[in-house]
Coordinates of C-alpha atoms in Angstrom, one line a residue:
M47 CA -15.7 -25.4 -2.7
H48 CA -16.9 -21.8 -2.1
D49 CA -16.1 -20.5 1.4
F50 CA -17.0 -17.3 3.1
S51 CA -15.9 -15.5 6.2
R52 CA -18.2 -13.1 8.1
R53 CA -16.6 -10.2 6.4
G54 CA -16.2 -11.5 2.9
L55 CA -15.1 -14.4 0.8
F56 CA -13.4 -17.4 2.4
R57 CA -11.0 -19.0 0.0
A58 CA -9.3 -22.3 0.3
T59 CA -5.8 -20.9 0.6
A60 CA -4.3 -24.1 2.0
A61 CA -4.9 -27.7 1.0
A62 CA -5.5 -30.1 3.9
G63 CA -2.3 -32.1 4.4
A64 CA -1.0 -34.8 6.7
G65 CA 0.7 -32.4 9.1
A66 CA -0.2 -29.1 10.8
V67 CA 0.3 -25.8 9.0
V68 CA 3.6 -24.2 10.0
V69 CA 3.3 -20.5 10.8
P70 CA 6.6 -18.6 10.5
G71 CA 7.7 -16.4 13.3
I72 CA 6.4 -18.4 16.2
T73 CA 9.0 -19.6 18.7
A74 CA 8.9 -21.8 21.8
V75 CA 10.8 -19.3 23.9
E76 CA 9.1 -16.8 26.2
A77 CA 9.9 -13.1 25.7
P78 CA 12.1 -11.6 28.5
V79 CA 10.0 -10.4 31.4
A80 CA 10.7 -7.0 32.9
S81 CA 11.2 -6.8 36.6
A82 CA 8.7 -5.0 38.8
A83 CA 8.9 -1.3 39.2
S84 CA 11.7 -0.1 41.5
A85 CA 11.3 1.8 44.8
E86 CA 12.0 4.9 42.8
A87 CA 9.0 4.1 40.5
K88 CA 6.8 3.4 43.5
S89 CA 7.5 6.8 44.8
G90 CA 6.0 8.3 41.6
K91 CA 9.1 9.4 39.7
C92 CA 11.3 7.4 37.3
P93 CA 14.6 8.1 35.4
P94 CA 14.0 9.5 31.9
A95 CA 12.7 6.7 29.7
Q96 CA 14.0 5.9 26.3
L97 CA 12.0 4.2 23.6
T98 CA 13.3 0.7 22.7
G99 CA 12.2 -2.0 20.3
R100 CA 11.5 -1.5 16.6
I101 CA 10.8 2.2 16.3
V102 CA 8.9 3.7 13.3
R103 CA 8.5 7.5 12.9
P104 CA 6.9 9.6 10.1
E105 CA 10.2 9.9 8.3
S106 CA 10.7 6.1 8.3
P107 CA 10.3 4.5 4.9
D108 CA 7.8 1.9 6.3
Y109 CA 5.7 4.5 8.1
T110 CA 2.7 4.2 5.8
A111 CA 2.6 0.5 6.0
A112 CA 3.1 0.6 9.8
R113 CA 0.3 3.1 10.5
L114 CA -2.5 1.6 8.4
G115 CA -5.0 -0.7 10.0
W116 CA -7.2 -3.5 8.5
D117 CA -10.2 -1.2 8.2
Q118 CA -9.0 1.6 5.9
L119 CA -12.1 3.7 6.5
F120 CA -10.0 5.1 9.4
S121 CA -6.6 6.8 8.8
H122 CA -4.4 8.2 11.6
Y123 CA -0.9 9.7 11.7
P124 CA 0.9 8.8 15.0
L125 CA 4.0 10.6 16.2
V126 CA 5.8 7.3 16.7
I127 CA 5.0 3.6 16.6
V128 CA 6.9 1.2 18.9
F129 CA 6.9 -2.5 17.8
A130 CA 7.8 -4.1 21.1
Q131 CA 10.2 -7.0 21.0
N132 CA 9.9 -7.9 24.7
T133 CA 8.0 -6.8 27.8
Q134 CA 10.7 -4.2 28.8
D135 CA 10.0 -2.4 25.5
V136 CA 6.4 -2.0 26.6
V137 CA 7.5 -0.7 30.1
N138 CA 9.8 1.8 28.5
A139 CA 7.1 3.0 26.0
L140 CA 4.4 3.4 28.6
T141 CA 6.8 5.3 30.9
W142 CA 8.0 7.5 28.1
A143 CA 4.4 8.4 27.1
R144 CA 3.6 9.3 30.7
Q145 CA 6.7 11.4 31.1
H146 CA 6.1 13.3 27.9
D147 CA 2.3 13.6 28.4
V148 CA 1.7 11.9 25.0
A149 CA -1.5 10.2 24.1
L150 CA -1.1 6.5 23.6
R151 CA -3.0 3.5 22.1
V152 CA -2.3 -0.2 22.2
R153 CA -2.4 -2.3 19.0
S154 CA -2.0 -6.0 18.1
G155 CA -3.9 -7.3 15.1
R156 CA -5.0 -3.9 13.7
H157 CA -8.6 -4.9 13.5
S158 CA -10.0 -2.2 15.7
L159 CA -13.3 -1.6 14.0
E160 CA -13.6 2.1 14.9
G161 CA -9.9 2.8 14.4
W162 CA -9.3 3.3 18.2
S163 CA -6.0 1.4 18.3
N164 CA -4.3 4.3 16.5
V165 CA -4.1 8.0 17.3
D166 CA -3.0 11.2 15.6
N167 CA 0.2 12.8 17.0
G168 CA 0.5 10.2 19.7
L169 CA 2.3 6.9 20.6
V170 CA 1.1 3.5 19.3
I171 CA 2.5 0.6 21.3
D172 CA 2.3 -2.4 18.9
I173 CA 2.6 -5.8 20.5
S174 CA 2.2 -7.8 17.3
E175 CA 5.8 -9.0 17.3
L176 CA 5.5 -10.7 20.8
K177 CA 5.0 -14.2 19.4
S178 CA 6.3 -16.6 22.0
V179 CA 4.6 -19.9 22.5
H180 CA 5.0 -22.4 25.4
I181 CA 2.6 -25.3 25.7
D182 CA 2.5 -27.7 28.7
T183 CA 0.6 -30.7 27.3
G184 CA 0.6 -32.4 30.7
L185 CA -1.1 -29.5 32.5
R186 CA -3.0 -28.5 29.3
I187 CA -1.8 -24.9 29.8
A188 CA -0.6 -22.6 27.0
R189 CA 1.3 -19.3 27.6
V190 CA 1.6 -17.3 24.5
G191 CA 2.9 -13.9 23.5
A192 CA 0.1 -11.3 23.1
G193 CA 1.2 -10.7 19.5
L194 CA -0.1 -13.9 18.1
N195 CA -3.0 -13.6 15.7
Q196 CA -5.8 -16.2 15.7
L197 CA -4.4 -18.3 12.9
E198 CA -1.0 -18.5 14.6
A199 CA -2.6 -19.5 17.9
V200 CA -4.9 -22.2 16.3
T201 CA -2.0 -23.6 14.3
A202 CA 0.4 -23.8 17.3
L203 CA -2.2 -25.5 19.5
A204 CA -3.4 -27.8 16.7
R205 CA 0.1 -29.3 16.3
K206 CA -0.4 -30.7 19.8
N207 CA -4.1 -31.6 19.1
L208 CA -5.2 -28.9 21.5
A209 CA -7.6 -26.0 21.1
V210 CA -9.1 -22.9 22.6
T211 CA -12.0 -20.8 21.4
T212 CA -11.0 -18.2 18.8
G213 CA -12.8 -16.1 16.2
T214 CA -13.1 -17.1 12.6
E215 CA -10.7 -14.7 11.0
G216 CA -7.1 -15.7 11.3
S217 CA -5.6 -12.2 10.9
V218 CA -7.4 -10.8 14.0
G219 CA -5.2 -10.5 17.1
L220 CA -5.7 -13.2 19.6
A221 CA -5.3 -10.8 22.6
G222 CA -7.9 -8.4 21.3
A223 CA -10.4 -11.1 20.5
T224 CA -10.0 -12.8 23.9
L225 CA -10.1 -9.6 26.0
G226 CA -13.4 -8.5 24.5
G227 CA -15.0 -12.0 25.0
G228 CA -14.2 -13.9 21.9
F229 CA -16.4 -16.3 20.0
G230 CA -16.3 -18.6 17.0
F231 CA -17.0 -22.2 15.9
L232 CA -15.9 -23.7 19.2
T233 CA -17.8 -21.4 21.5
R234 CA -20.8 -23.6 22.3
W235 CA -18.3 -26.4 23.2
L236 CA -15.6 -24.5 25.0
G237 CA -17.3 -21.3 26.0
M238 CA -16.1 -17.8 25.2
A239 CA -12.4 -17.3 24.5
C240 CA -12.1 -15.3 27.7
D241 CA -13.5 -18.2 29.7
S242 CA -10.3 -20.2 29.0
L243 CA -8.0 -17.2 30.0
V244 CA -6.4 -18.2 33.4
G245 CA -3.6 -15.7 33.5
A246 CA -1.9 -12.7 31.9
E247 CA 1.2 -10.6 32.1
I248 CA 0.2 -7.0 32.0
V249 CA 2.1 -3.6 32.1
V250 CA 0.2 -1.1 34.1
P251 CA 0.8 2.5 35.2
S252 CA 2.7 3.0 38.5
G253 CA 3.1 6.2 40.5
D254 CA 2.9 9.5 38.7
E255 CA 4.8 8.7 35.6
C256 CA 6.1 5.1 35.7
A257 CA 5.1 1.6 34.7
E258 CA 5.3 -1.9 36.2
V259 CA 4.7 -5.5 35.2
I260 CA 2.2 -7.6 37.2
E261 CA 1.2 -11.2 36.8
V262 CA -2.5 -11.8 36.9
D263 CA -4.1 -15.1 37.7
P264 CA -7.0 -16.5 39.9
R265 CA -4.8 -16.0 43.1
N266 CA -3.1 -12.7 42.2
H267 CA -5.1 -9.7 41.1
S268 CA -8.2 -11.8 40.6
D269 CA -10.3 -8.7 40.3
L270 CA -8.2 -7.6 37.3
L271 CA -8.5 -11.1 35.7
W272 CA -12.2 -10.8 36.0
A273 CA -12.1 -7.5 34.2
L274 CA -9.7 -8.7 31.5
R275 CA -12.2 -11.4 30.7
G276 CA -14.5 -9.3 28.5
A277 CA -13.3 -5.7 29.1
G278 CA -9.6 -5.8 28.8
N279 CA -9.0 -4.1 25.4
G280 CA -7.0 -0.9 26.1
N281 CA -8.7 -0.2 29.4
F282 CA -6.4 -1.3 32.3
G283 CA -2.9 -1.8 30.8
I284 CA -0.9 -3.5 28.1
I285 CA -1.1 -7.3 27.9
T286 CA 2.2 -8.9 26.9
S287 CA 1.3 -12.6 27.4
L288 CA -1.8 -14.7 27.9
T289 CA -2.2 -18.0 29.6
Y290 CA -5.0 -20.3 28.6
K291 CA -6.5 -23.5 29.8
V292 CA -6.6 -25.6 26.6
T293 CA -8.7 -28.7 25.5
P294 CA -7.7 -31.8 23.6
L295 CA -9.2 -31.7 20.0
N296 CA -8.1 -34.4 17.6
S297 CA -10.4 -33.6 14.6
V298 CA -13.4 -31.7 13.5
A299 CA -16.0 -32.1 10.8
Y300 CA -16.6 -29.0 8.7
V301 CA -19.9 -28.7 6.7
Q302 CA -20.8 -25.8 4.4
A303 CA -24.1 -25.2 2.6
M304 CA -24.8 -22.6 0.0
W305 CA -28.2 -21.5 -1.4
N306 CA -28.3 -19.3 -4.5
G307 CA -30.4 -16.2 -4.0
I308 CA -32.3 -15.4 -0.8
A309 CA -35.8 -16.6 -1.7
D310 CA -35.5 -19.3 0.9
L311 CA -34.3 -17.0 3.7
P312 CA -37.5 -17.0 5.9
G313 CA -37.5 -20.7 6.2
I314 CA -33.7 -21.1 6.5
F315 CA -33.3 -18.5 9.2
D316 CA -36.2 -19.7 11.3
A317 CA -35.1 -23.3 11.1
W318 CA -31.5 -22.2 12.0
Q319 CA -32.4 -20.1 15.0
R320 CA -34.6 -22.9 16.4
T321 CA -32.0 -25.6 15.8
A322 CA -28.4 -24.3 16.1
P323 CA -28.5 -22.8 19.6
V324 CA -30.0 -25.9 21.2
A325 CA -28.0 -28.6 19.2
D326 CA -25.3 -30.8 20.6
N327 CA -22.8 -28.4 22.3
R328 CA -20.0 -29.7 20.1
L329 CA -21.7 -28.1 17.1
G330 CA -20.8 -24.5 16.2
T331 CA -22.6 -22.7 13.4
Q332 CA -22.6 -19.4 11.6
L333 CA -25.2 -18.2 9.1
E334 CA -24.2 -15.5 6.6
I335 CA -26.6 -13.8 4.2
H336 CA -25.5 -11.8 1.2
R337 CA -27.7 -10.1 -1.4
N338 CA -27.2 -13.0 -3.8
Q339 CA -26.8 -16.1 -1.6
I340 CA -27.1 -17.6 1.8
L341 CA -24.3 -19.5 3.4
L342 CA -24.3 -21.9 6.4
F343 CA -21.0 -23.0 8.1
A344 CA -20.8 -25.6 10.8
V345 CA -17.9 -27.2 12.8
L346 CA -18.6 -30.3 14.8
A347 CA -15.8 -31.1 17.3
E348 CA -14.8 -34.7 17.5
G349 CA -17.6 -35.7 15.2
T350 CA -18.3 -36.8 11.6
P351 CA -19.9 -34.9 8.7
A352 CA -22.8 -37.3 8.8
Q353 CA -23.5 -36.4 12.4
A354 CA -23.3 -32.7 11.7
R355 CA -25.6 -33.0 8.7
Q356 CA -28.1 -34.9 10.9
M357 CA -28.1 -32.1 13.5
L358 CA -28.6 -29.6 10.8
A359 CA -31.3 -31.5 8.9
P360 CA -34.1 -29.0 9.6
V361 CA -32.0 -26.3 7.9
L362 CA -30.5 -28.4 5.1
S363 CA -33.9 -29.8 4.1
I364 CA -35.1 -26.3 2.9
G365 CA -34.6 -25.6 -0.8
S366 CA -31.7 -27.1 -2.7
P367 CA -28.4 -26.2 -1.0
N368 CA -25.0 -27.1 -2.4
V369 CA -23.4 -29.0 0.6
T370 CA -19.7 -29.8 1.0
E371 CA -17.9 -31.4 3.9
Q372 CA -14.5 -32.0 5.2
T373 CA -12.8 -33.8 8.1
G374 CA -9.4 -33.1 9.6
N375 CA -7.2 -31.5 12.1
W376 CA -8.6 -28.2 13.3
G377 CA -5.5 -26.3 12.4
E378 CA -5.7 -27.5 8.8
I379 CA -9.4 -26.8 8.4
Y380 CA -9.1 -23.4 10.0
A381 CA -6.2 -22.4 7.7
A382 CA -8.0 -23.6 4.6
F383 CA -10.8 -21.1 4.9
Q384 CA -8.7 -18.0 5.5
V385 CA -8.5 -15.3 2.8
P386 CA -5.6 -12.9 2.2
I387 CA -6.3 -9.4 3.6
Q388 CA -5.5 -7.8 0.2
S389 CA -8.5 -9.7 -1.3
E390 CA -10.9 -8.2 1.2
P391 CA -12.7 -4.8 0.8
A392 CA -10.8 -1.9 2.2
N393 CA -13.6 -0.3 4.1
W394 CA -16.0 -1.8 6.7
K395 CA -18.7 -0.8 9.0
F396 CA -20.6 -3.1 11.4
F397 CA -23.3 -3.0 14.1
S398 CA -23.3 -5.6 16.8
Q399 CA -26.3 -7.0 18.6
F400 CA -27.5 -10.0 20.7
T401 CA -30.8 -11.8 20.6
R402 CA -32.5 -13.6 23.5
K403 CA -35.5 -15.0 21.8
P404 CA -36.1 -16.2 18.2
F405 CA -36.7 -13.5 15.5
P406 CA -40.4 -13.2 14.5
S407 CA -41.3 -13.2 10.9
A408 CA -41.2 -9.4 10.9
A409 CA -37.6 -9.3 11.9
I410 CA -36.6 -11.8 9.2
E411 CA -38.5 -9.7 6.6
V412 CA -36.3 -6.7 7.7
I413 CA -33.2 -8.8 7.0
T414 CA -34.6 -9.9 3.6
S415 CA -35.5 -6.4 2.6
Y416 CA -32.2 -4.8 3.5
M417 CA -30.0 -7.6 2.1
S418 CA -31.9 -7.4 -1.2
D419 CA -30.7 -3.7 -1.4
A420 CA -27.2 -4.2 0.0
P421 CA -24.6 -1.8 -1.5
T422 CA -22.1 -4.6 -2.4
D423 CA -21.8 -8.4 -2.7
D424 CA -19.4 -8.4 0.3
S425 CA -22.0 -6.7 2.6
N426 CA -23.7 -9.3 4.7
F427 CA -25.8 -10.2 7.7
F428 CA -23.8 -12.5 10.0
T429 CA -25.0 -14.6 12.9
Q430 CA -23.3 -16.9 15.4
A431 CA -25.2 -19.5 17.5
F432 CA -24.8 -19.2 21.2
G433 CA -26.1 -21.5 23.9
G434 CA -24.2 -24.5 25.2
A435 CA -21.1 -23.7 27.2
V436 CA -21.6 -19.9 26.8
R437 CA -24.2 -20.1 29.5
R438 CA -21.6 -21.3 32.1
S439 CA -19.2 -18.8 33.6
P440 CA -15.7 -20.0 34.5
R441 CA -14.4 -20.0 38.0
G442 CA -13.9 -16.4 39.1
G443 CA -16.4 -15.1 36.6
T444 CA -16.0 -12.7 33.6
A445 CA -17.0 -9.2 32.7
F446 CA -18.7 -10.5 29.6
P447 CA -22.5 -10.2 30.3
H448 CA -24.3 -11.7 27.3
R449 CA -24.4 -15.3 28.3
D450 CA -28.2 -15.7 27.9
A451 CA -28.1 -14.8 24.3
L452 CA -29.7 -17.1 21.8
F453 CA -27.4 -15.8 19.0
Y454 CA -25.2 -12.9 18.1
S455 CA -25.7 -11.0 14.8
E456 CA -24.3 -8.1 12.9
P457 CA -25.1 -6.3 9.7
G458 CA -21.9 -5.5 7.9
A459 CA -21.1 -3.3 4.9
G460 CA -17.8 -3.8 3.0
W461 CA -16.7 -1.8 0.1
G462 CA -13.7 -0.2 -1.7
T463 CA -10.4 -1.6 -3.0
R464 CA -7.3 -1.7 -0.9
G465 CA -4.4 0.5 -2.0
T466 CA -6.6 3.1 -3.7
Q467 CA -8.2 6.2 -2.3
P468 CA -9.0 6.6 1.5
G469 CA -12.4 5.3 2.6
V470 CA -13.7 8.7 3.4
C471 CA -13.2 9.7 -0.2
D472 CA -14.8 6.6 -1.7
P473 CA -18.0 7.6 -3.6
L474 CA -19.8 4.5 -2.2
T475 CA -19.0 5.5 1.4
P476 CA -22.1 7.6 2.1
Q477 CA -24.5 5.0 0.6
A478 CA -22.8 2.1 2.5
Q479 CA -22.9 4.0 5.8
A480 CA -26.5 5.1 5.4
W481 CA -27.6 1.5 4.5
I482 CA -26.1 -0.1 7.6
A483 CA -27.3 2.6 9.9
E484 CA -30.9 2.2 8.7
F485 CA -30.6 -1.5 8.7
S486 CA -29.4 -1.5 12.3
Q487 CA -32.2 0.9 13.4
A488 CA -34.8 -1.3 11.8
L489 CA -33.7 -4.3 13.8
R490 CA -33.6 -2.5 17.2
P491 CA -37.0 -3.8 18.4
Y492 CA -35.7 -7.4 18.1
V493 CA -32.2 -7.1 19.6
D494 CA -30.4 -6.1 22.8
G495 CA -26.9 -5.1 23.9
A496 CA -23.8 -4.8 21.8
Y497 CA -20.4 -6.5 21.6
V498 CA -17.4 -4.5 22.7
N499 CA -15.1 -6.0 20.0
V500 CA -17.6 -4.7 17.4
P501 CA -18.2 -1.2 18.8
N502 CA -20.1 1.7 17.3
I503 CA -19.1 5.3 18.0
G504 CA -22.6 6.7 17.7
M505 CA -24.2 4.3 20.2
Q506 CA -26.0 5.8 23.2
D507 CA -25.7 4.0 26.5
W508 CA -22.7 2.0 25.2
E509 CA -21.6 1.3 28.8
T510 CA -24.5 -0.9 29.6
A511 CA -24.8 -2.2 26.0
Y512 CA -21.3 -3.7 26.2
W513 CA -21.1 -4.7 29.9
G514 CA -24.6 -4.5 31.4
S515 CA -24.6 -4.3 35.2
N516 CA -20.9 -5.0 35.3
F517 CA -19.9 -1.4 34.4
D518 CA -19.8 0.0 37.9
R519 CA -17.5 -2.8 39.1
L520 CA -15.3 -2.2 36.0
R521 CA -15.0 1.5 36.9
E522 CA -13.8 0.5 40.4
I523 CA -11.2 -1.8 39.0
K524 CA -10.1 0.9 36.6
A525 CA -9.6 3.3 39.5
Q526 CA -7.4 0.7 41.2
Y527 CA -5.1 -0.1 38.3
D528 CA -5.3 3.1 36.2
P529 CA -6.5 5.9 38.5
Y530 CA -5.1 8.6 36.2
N531 CA -6.9 7.3 33.2
V532 CA -3.8 6.8 31.2
F533 CA -5.6 4.3 29.0
Q534 CA -8.4 6.1 27.4
Y535 CA -10.2 6.4 24.0
E536 CA -13.6 7.3 22.8
Q537 CA -15.4 4.5 24.6
S538 CA -12.9 3.4 27.3
I539 CA -13.9 2.7 30.9
P540 CA -13.4 5.8 33.1
P541 CA -12.1 5.3 36.7
A542 CA -14.6 5.6 39.5
T543 CA -14.3 8.8 41.5
R544 CA -12.9 8.2 44.9
R545 CA -13.0 10.8 47.6
N546 CA -9.6 9.8 49.1
G547 CA -8.1 9.0 45.7
R548 CA -5.3 6.5 45.3

């Protein structure tokens, strides 16, 4: 069976077995929770902070491995990296950065697609080792450490026959995906990942140079919970744990279709866009176009392959696709289509976009033309069907604004070999970057908005592209929780200006 992820080749790295996949490093114990800031912190001053946790500096033997991200097109050299082991390590690191006036960034899965989770000559607070898991099956609530990646989260929940929306790639950080919105195969059934977020522990600035821990839920700091649901990445504080409402899921049907070449693309794409977003809400689909093949992936929650194939009949009836199918526990299915990071291209560039009405033939011709001239086999045009539960906001609402989209899509260029020369020195880099920039520009008449988890440094009006009319409210919330703009990067939310200040 040939499987593909949206950034390259899916490979069957795990055979479906009788039990759930075991992910090393996940425990059932919550990380220690730091106490709230002291009266001294509230007054604005703190005792001198010391960095704690697993500390990596430039002279450390593992510094190179510790500083590199998934997308090696970007390379930064931080002053120090703190791998937090508990919440108090995060409090200490944030306080230390404020006391020493050092730039800081927050990192979990290392998939920041413009390299913004790293910084030269500053402090990186890495939460990837906060991997606690506590699942209350009776209440259907899961509280997990913010260091889990998506594979670890899917696996832990699937052991209990439970699920929450995640993205497709297992190595992506769960926190980062959720806080930007989060979508994948279960989106049309369960909504966005952020829709199931019902609480969080977060470390925020306090006073002039301190830090404190607050618990966020629908009754406490509900304004911040709203903001975290779609705009939480590196804007307001450092998430150390997430609490989700989870849903029972006993099994899924997984169907994959592959067409050789792209001659059938016009018919396939049009049939998909008129079928997938309005199908049974349990059906989640992704269409991925490469220069030499077209791939369709579908997951039907609590259904059979025959049911999924019937729903997809308008698409599968075109041409002569090679169709494979599988049924099993969601954790096993999900684990089986992951690919080791070392097998993926080193360098990537994406443009994100949403579509609110079907592409006309002219737009599909643009896709066909550019994919025929793609710089590599890994480069692709990826789509994800929306509709279904995406159109319903959870209680309390979210900052994610693109609920009326028909589908999401992104051109993506992938090139280079890991462990060789930096991406900026790769001779294919100029060609790949020019191709995707021109591709994105050619699609502009047919798309709208952008996805904050797939940002673009060169985009104008990024504030409204990511968050629409929610941006002003987000600035007000930023002013309340981070008035000194401690958490900032190239496209971070600035605090609203207040005459009386805070």
